């Protein structure tokens, strides 16, 4: 640990506050550090490792593709982009995809495409973006401009102009969205903001104001999409009809990949050269994505519904046991445990007990386990998490 930390301190830009363990390998939902200690992984690389670690089918596909061709650039056709786009279209109902390398890049693409849509229509003053208080959309300049947390934005201002934040409140949204609004951007489930699903009532108001004003809807499903909640996308559960959907994280099971999913009328407003990327949609990433998307269609989402319901039950049992837990919320295999204190001690105790989680929004423990996790593995992990809570809140249970 000391050697790794010393080397990084000399040569790696210090933008991460890392948990002091060195992870070297993983299998399924388990990971192992340099000392050989085992951990149950309830974070999955912040929702990236949907198929867990060391998945044989994914590893084989990546190895085979690496021997054939990894990258050829978007100056040429290759056989896999269309296949991934077709699968995403079937899952989402949005007919086209622009491929990139991360969720933040997908958000950037969606913001650009929304602006370009109104420019193409000749409505040059329709440039305002409405974003939600509590949302996190990424750290690149455009995505950062629509991210609520001031500590992320302030050091880099001025950012993208004409971005306005509104609370997740029906009256505030109705007042904010006008014929000057290019797009509303929101997370159907806020991730970094504390795992907060939108209510059906608020989703209905979003649909109402978009219909009334013509504003485009960008539903950021980077964290909550691609089967994480037991369905392809959470916007579908809410009955929303977004024009653009950024995805990333779980799309290629750990190989960097993102995509902006785009409705046909928005895609028709784009022209050659409007956007581009060197690495986006390369053969290696697409081959990995095909494995992950095939798994979703072969029973994985039904599995998430089953084990997700079990996880919800276990978390509510913990809530009854510990008065410090003031809320449990989420869907499928995306859950937040909100505390009445800073969550850092619980996060640290969980690591000591051998289960990996993370702290977000200050007071929330976030769980994003691999989608392949079994009920037995969840029970084992919740037992370790319960031990962590007992360590922190010794003697303070109901």
Coordinates of C-alpha atoms in Angstrom, one line a residue:
X1 CA 0.0 0.0 0.0
X2 CA 2.8 2.4 0.9
X3 CA 4.7 1.8 -2.3
X4 CA 1.5 2.3 -4.4
X5 CA 0.6 5.4 -2.5
X6 CA 4.1 6.9 -2.8
X7 CA 4.3 6.3 -6.5
X8 CA 0.9 7.9 -7.1
X9 CA 1.7 10.8 -4.9
X10 CA 4.6 11.7 -7.1
X11 CA 3.1 11.1 -10.6
X12 CA -0.7 11.0 -10.5
X13 CA -2.8 14.2 -10.4
X14 CA -4.4 14.1 -6.9
X15 CA -8.1 14.5 -7.7
X16 CA -9.3 11.3 -5.9
X17 CA -9.6 10.6 -2.2
X18 CA -9.1 6.8 -2.4
X19 CA -10.1 4.1 0.0
X20 CA -6.7 2.8 1.3
X21 CA -6.7 -0.7 -0.3
X22 CA -5.1 -1.9 -3.5
X23 CA -7.4 -4.1 -5.6
X24 CA -5.7 -6.5 -7.9
X25 CA -8.3 -9.0 -9.2
X26 CA -11.9 -10.1 -9.0
X27 CA -14.3 -12.9 -9.7
X28 CA -18.0 -12.5 -9.9
X29 CA -19.1 -10.2 -7.0
X30 CA -15.8 -10.7 -5.1
X31 CA -12.6 -8.6 -5.4
X32 CA -9.3 -9.2 -3.7
X33 CA -6.6 -6.8 -2.5
X34 CA -2.8 -7.0 -2.8
X35 CA -2.8 -8.8 0.6
X36 CA -5.2 -11.5 -0.6
X37 CA -8.2 -10.2 1.4
X38 CA -11.6 -10.8 -0.1
X39 CA -14.3 -8.2 -0.3
X40 CA -17.9 -8.4 -1.5
X41 CA -18.3 -5.7 -4.1
X42 CA -21.6 -3.7 -3.7
X43 CA -20.3 -0.8 -5.8
X44 CA -19.2 -2.5 -9.0
X45 CA -16.9 0.3 -10.1
X46 CA -19.8 2.8 -9.5
X47 CA -22.3 0.8 -11.5
X48 CA -19.9 -0.2 -14.3
X49 CA -19.4 -3.9 -13.7
X50 CA -22.9 -5.1 -14.5
X51 CA -21.6 -8.6 -15.2
X52 CA -19.3 -8.6 -12.2
X53 CA -15.5 -9.3 -12.4
X54 CA -13.8 -11.9 -14.6
X55 CA -17.0 -12.7 -16.6
X56 CA -15.9 -15.6 -18.9
X57 CA -18.1 -14.6 -21.9
X58 CA -17.0 -11.0 -21.7
X59 CA -13.3 -11.8 -21.3
X60 CA -13.4 -14.2 -24.2
X61 CA -15.1 -11.7 -26.5
X62 CA -12.6 -9.0 -25.6
X63 CA -9.6 -11.4 -26.1
X64 CA -11.0 -12.5 -29.5
X65 CA -11.6 -8.9 -30.7
X66 CA -8.2 -7.7 -29.5
X67 CA -6.6 -10.2 -31.8
X68 CA -8.7 -9.2 -34.8
X69 CA -8.9 -5.4 -34.6
X70 CA -9.4 -3.0 -31.7
X71 CA -9.8 0.3 -33.5
X72 CA -10.2 1.7 -37.0
X73 CA -11.7 5.2 -36.4
X74 CA -15.0 6.5 -37.5
X75 CA -13.6 7.3 -40.9
X76 CA -14.6 3.7 -41.9
X77 CA -17.5 1.3 -41.3
X78 CA -17.0 -1.7 -39.1
X79 CA -19.6 -4.5 -38.5
X80 CA -20.4 -3.9 -34.8
X81 CA -21.6 -0.3 -34.3
X82 CA -24.9 -0.9 -36.2
X83 CA -25.5 -4.1 -34.1
X84 CA -25.1 -2.2 -30.8
X85 CA -27.2 0.7 -32.0
X86 CA -30.0 -1.7 -33.1
X87 CA -30.1 -3.4 -29.7
X88 CA -30.1 0.0 -27.9
X89 CA -33.0 1.2 -30.1
X90 CA -35.0 -1.9 -29.2
X91 CA -34.4 -1.4 -25.5
X92 CA -35.0 2.3 -25.4
X93 CA -37.4 3.2 -28.3
X94 CA -35.0 5.9 -29.5
X95 CA -34.0 5.0 -33.0
X96 CA -30.4 6.2 -33.2
X97 CA -27.2 6.2 -31.2
X98 CA -24.0 8.3 -31.2
X99 CA -21.2 6.4 -29.6
X100 CA -18.5 8.0 -27.4
X101 CA -16.4 6.9 -24.4
X102 CA -18.1 7.8 -21.2
X103 CA -21.4 9.0 -19.6
X104 CA -20.1 12.6 -19.4
X105 CA -19.3 12.6 -23.1
X106 CA -22.8 11.3 -23.8
X107 CA -24.3 14.2 -21.8
X108 CA -22.1 16.6 -23.8
X109 CA -23.4 15.1 -27.0
X110 CA -27.0 15.4 -25.9
X111 CA -26.6 19.1 -24.9
X112 CA -25.0 19.8 -28.3
X113 CA -27.7 18.0 -30.2
X114 CA -30.5 19.8 -28.3
X115 CA -28.9 23.2 -29.2
X116 CA -28.4 22.1 -32.8
X117 CA -32.0 20.9 -33.1
X118 CA -33.3 24.4 -32.5
X119 CA -30.6 26.0 -34.6
X120 CA -31.6 23.8 -37.5
X121 CA -35.2 24.9 -37.0
X122 CA -34.2 28.5 -37.2
X123 CA -35.1 29.3 -33.6
X124 CA -31.7 30.8 -32.7
X125 CA -32.8 32.3 -29.4
X126 CA -33.9 28.9 -27.9
X127 CA -30.8 28.1 -26.0
X128 CA -31.8 27.7 -22.3
X129 CA -31.2 24.5 -20.5
X130 CA -33.2 23.7 -17.4
X131 CA -31.5 21.3 -14.9
X132 CA -32.7 19.9 -11.6
X133 CA -31.3 20.8 -8.2
X134 CA -29.5 17.7 -6.9
X135 CA -28.6 16.3 -10.3
X136 CA -25.1 15.2 -11.3
X137 CA -24.4 14.9 -15.0
X138 CA -20.6 14.8 -15.2
X139 CA -17.4 16.8 -14.9
X140 CA -16.6 17.9 -18.4
X141 CA -17.5 21.6 -19.0
X142 CA -21.0 21.2 -20.5
X143 CA -22.0 18.3 -18.2
X144 CA -20.6 20.2 -15.3
X145 CA -22.7 23.3 -16.2
X146 CA -25.8 21.2 -15.6
X147 CA -24.5 19.6 -12.3
X148 CA -26.1 21.0 -9.2
X149 CA -23.3 20.7 -6.5
X150 CA -21.6 24.1 -6.3
X151 CA -18.3 22.7 -5.1
X152 CA -17.9 20.9 -8.4
X153 CA -18.9 23.9 -10.5
X154 CA -17.5 27.0 -8.7
X155 CA -13.8 26.6 -9.4
X156 CA -14.4 26.3 -13.1
X157 CA -16.8 29.1 -13.8
X158 CA -17.8 30.7 -16.1
X159 CA -19.4 27.6 -17.5
X160 CA -22.0 27.0 -20.2
X161 CA -24.4 30.1 -20.3
X162 CA -28.1 29.9 -20.1
X163 CA -28.3 27.0 -17.7
X164 CA -31.0 27.4 -14.9
X165 CA -31.4 25.1 -11.9
X166 CA -34.9 24.5 -10.5
X167 CA -36.0 22.3 -7.6
X168 CA -37.7 19.0 -8.2
X169 CA -41.0 20.7 -7.7
X170 CA -44.0 20.9 -10.1
X171 CA -44.8 24.5 -9.6
X172 CA -41.2 25.6 -10.0
X173 CA -40.8 23.5 -13.2
X174 CA -44.0 24.9 -14.8
X175 CA -42.8 28.4 -14.1
X176 CA -39.3 27.9 -15.4
X177 CA -39.9 26.1 -18.7
X178 CA -40.9 28.5 -21.5
X179 CA -40.6 28.8 -25.3
X180 CA -37.0 29.9 -24.8
X181 CA -36.1 26.5 -23.2
X182 CA -34.1 24.3 -25.5
X183 CA -34.2 21.2 -23.2
X184 CA -34.8 19.9 -19.8
X185 CA -32.1 17.6 -18.4
X186 CA -32.7 15.3 -15.5
X187 CA -31.9 12.0 -13.9
X188 CA -34.8 9.7 -13.5
X189 CA -33.0 8.5 -10.4
X190 CA -30.5 10.9 -8.9
X191 CA -27.3 9.0 -8.3
X192 CA -24.6 11.2 -6.8
X193 CA -27.4 13.3 -5.3
X194 CA -28.3 10.5 -2.9
X195 CA -30.2 7.9 -4.9
X196 CA -33.5 9.8 -5.2
X197 CA -36.0 8.5 -7.8
X198 CA -38.3 11.0 -9.4
X199 CA -42.0 10.7 -8.3
X200 CA -44.6 9.8 -10.9
X201 CA -46.3 13.1 -10.2
X202 CA -43.2 15.1 -11.1
X203 CA -42.5 12.9 -14.1
X204 CA -46.1 13.7 -15.3
X205 CA -45.4 17.4 -15.0
X206 CA -42.2 17.1 -17.0
X207 CA -44.2 15.4 -19.8
X208 CA -46.8 18.2 -19.5
X209 CA -44.4 21.1 -19.8
X210 CA -42.4 19.5 -22.7
X211 CA -45.7 19.0 -24.6
X212 CA -46.8 22.5 -23.9
X213 CA -43.6 24.3 -24.8
X214 CA -41.9 21.9 -27.2
X215 CA -38.8 21.7 -25.0
X216 CA -36.7 18.6 -25.6
X217 CA -36.2 16.2 -22.7
X218 CA -32.8 14.7 -21.9
X219 CA -33.2 11.8 -19.5
X220 CA -29.7 11.0 -18.1
X221 CA -29.7 7.2 -17.6
X222 CA -25.9 6.8 -17.2
X223 CA -26.2 5.3 -13.8
X224 CA -29.8 4.1 -13.5
X225 CA -30.2 2.7 -17.1
X226 CA -29.3 -0.5 -18.9
X227 CA -31.1 -2.9 -16.5
X228 CA -29.9 -1.5 -13.2
X229 CA -33.5 -1.0 -11.9
X230 CA -34.9 -4.3 -13.4
X231 CA -36.0 -2.7 -16.6
X232 CA -34.1 -1.3 -19.5
X233 CA -34.5 2.4 -18.4
X234 CA -36.2 4.0 -15.5
X235 CA -37.8 6.7 -17.7
X236 CA -40.0 3.8 -19.0
X237 CA -41.3 3.1 -15.6
X238 CA -42.3 6.8 -15.2
X239 CA -44.0 6.9 -18.6
X240 CA -41.6 9.6 -19.9
X241 CA -40.7 10.0 -23.6
X242 CA -37.3 11.6 -23.8
X243 CA -35.8 12.9 -27.0
X244 CA -32.3 12.2 -25.9
X245 CA -30.8 9.7 -23.4
X246 CA -27.2 9.6 -22.3
X247 CA -25.9 6.1 -21.3
X248 CA -22.6 4.8 -20.2
X249 CA -21.2 3.0 -17.1
X250 CA -22.6 -0.5 -17.6
X251 CA -22.8 -0.4 -21.4
X252 CA -19.7 -2.4 -22.1
X253 CA -19.1 -4.0 -18.7
X254 CA -15.9 -2.1 -17.8
X255 CA -14.6 -1.3 -21.2
X256 CA -15.0 2.5 -21.6
X257 CA -18.1 3.3 -23.7
X258 CA -20.9 5.8 -23.7
X259 CA -23.7 6.6 -26.1
X260 CA -26.2 9.3 -26.8
X261 CA -29.6 7.8 -27.8
X262 CA -31.5 10.1 -30.0
X263 CA -35.0 10.3 -31.4
X264 CA -35.3 10.4 -35.2
X265 CA -36.5 14.0 -35.5
X266 CA -33.6 15.2 -33.4
X267 CA -31.1 13.1 -35.3
X268 CA -32.5 14.5 -38.6
X269 CA -31.4 18.0 -37.4
X270 CA -27.7 17.0 -37.3
X271 CA -25.3 17.3 -40.2
X272 CA -22.0 15.7 -41.1
X273 CA -19.3 17.2 -38.9
X274 CA -21.6 18.4 -36.1
X275 CA -19.9 16.0 -33.6
X276 CA -17.2 13.4 -33.5
X277 CA -14.8 11.3 -31.5
X278 CA -11.7 9.4 -32.2
X279 CA -12.3 6.3 -30.0
X280 CA -16.1 6.3 -29.7
X281 CA -17.7 3.1 -30.9
X282 CA -14.5 1.2 -31.6
X283 CA -14.6 -2.5 -32.3
X284 CA -13.4 -3.6 -28.8
X285 CA -16.0 -1.5 -26.9
X286 CA -18.8 -2.6 -29.3
X287 CA -17.9 -6.3 -28.9
X288 CA -18.0 -5.9 -25.1
X289 CA -21.3 -4.0 -25.3
X290 CA -22.9 -6.8 -27.4
X291 CA -22.1 -9.3 -24.7
X292 CA -23.6 -7.1 -22.0
X293 CA -26.7 -6.2 -24.0
X294 CA -27.3 -9.9 -24.9
X295 CA -27.1 -10.8 -21.2
X296 CA -29.8 -8.2 -20.4
X297 CA -32.1 -9.8 -23.0
X298 CA -31.4 -13.3 -21.7
X299 CA -33.0 -13.1 -18.2
X300 CA -30.7 -10.7 -16.4
X301 CA -33.3 -8.0 -15.9
X302 CA -35.8 -10.5 -14.4
X303 CA -33.0 -11.6 -12.1
X304 CA -32.5 -8.0 -11.0
X305 CA -36.2 -7.6 -10.2
X306 CA -36.1 -10.7 -8.0
X307 CA -32.9 -10.0 -6.1
X308 CA -33.6 -6.3 -6.0
X309 CA -36.9 -7.0 -4.2
X310 CA -35.0 -9.1 -1.7
X311 CA -32.4 -6.4 -1.2
X312 CA -35.1 -3.8 -0.6
X313 CA -36.7 -6.1 2.1
X314 CA -33.3 -6.6 3.8
X315 CA -32.5 -2.9 3.8
X316 CA -35.9 -2.0 5.4
X317 CA -35.2 -4.6 8.1
X318 CA -31.9 -2.7 8.8
X319 CA -33.8 0.6 8.9
X320 CA -36.0 -0.7 11.6
X321 CA -33.0 -1.9 13.6
X322 CA -30.9 1.3 13.4
X323 CA -32.5 4.7 14.3
X324 CA -29.7 6.4 12.4
X325 CA -31.2 5.2 9.1
X326 CA -33.8 7.8 8.2
X327 CA -34.6 6.6 4.7
X328 CA -34.0 3.8 2.3
X329 CA -34.8 4.4 -1.4
X330 CA -34.1 3.2 -4.9
X331 CA -35.1 0.4 -7.3
X332 CA -33.8 -2.9 -8.5
X333 CA -30.1 -3.0 -7.6
X334 CA -29.6 0.8 -7.1
X335 CA -30.2 1.8 -3.4
X336 CA -29.3 4.6 -1.0
X337 CA -29.3 4.4 2.8
X338 CA -29.7 7.9 4.2
X339 CA -28.3 8.5 7.7
X340 CA -28.9 11.3 10.2
X341 CA -25.1 11.7 10.4
X342 CA -22.2 11.8 7.9
X343 CA -21.9 8.4 6.3
X344 CA -18.1 8.3 6.3
X345 CA -17.8 6.2 9.4
X346 CA -20.1 3.5 8.0
X347 CA -18.3 3.5 4.7
X348 CA -15.0 3.0 6.5
X349 CA -16.4 0.3 8.8
X350 CA -17.9 -1.6 5.9
X351 CA -14.5 -1.7 4.2
X352 CA -13.1 -3.2 7.4
X353 CA -15.8 -5.7 7.5
X354 CA -15.1 -6.8 3.9
X355 CA -17.9 -5.2 1.9
X356 CA -17.4 -2.3 -0.6
X357 CA -19.9 0.5 -0.7
X358 CA -19.5 4.2 -1.1
X359 CA -20.7 7.5 0.5
X360 CA -22.5 10.0 -1.6
X361 CA -24.3 13.3 -0.9
X362 CA -22.6 13.3 2.5
X363 CA -25.1 11.3 4.5
X364 CA -25.9 8.4 2.1
X365 CA -24.5 4.9 1.7
X366 CA -24.9 4.0 -2.0
X367 CA -25.2 0.4 -3.2
X368 CA -24.7 -0.5 -6.9
X369 CA -23.8 -4.2 -6.9
X370 CA -23.2 -6.3 -10.0
X371 CA -26.4 -7.3 -11.7
X372 CA -25.4 -10.9 -11.5
X373 CA -25.3 -11.0 -7.7
X374 CA -27.3 -13.8 -6.1
X375 CA -29.7 -13.7 -3.2
X376 CA -27.2 -15.7 -1.1
X377 CA -24.4 -13.2 -1.9
X378 CA -26.7 -10.3 -1.1
X379 CA -27.5 -11.9 2.3
X380 CA -23.9 -12.3 3.0
X381 CA -23.1 -8.7 2.0
X382 CA -26.0 -7.3 4.1
X383 CA -24.7 -9.3 7.1
X384 CA -21.3 -7.6 6.7
X385 CA -23.0 -4.2 6.2
X386 CA -25.1 -4.8 9.4
X387 CA -21.8 -5.6 11.2
X388 CA -20.5 -2.3 10.0
X389 CA -23.5 -0.4 11.3
X390 CA -23.2 -2.3 14.6
X391 CA -19.6 -1.2 14.8
X392 CA -20.5 2.5 14.3
X393 CA -23.7 2.6 16.3
X394 CA -22.8 0.2 19.1
X395 CA -25.7 0.0 21.6
X396 CA -27.9 2.3 19.5
X397 CA -30.4 -0.1 18.0
X398 CA -34.1 -0.6 18.4

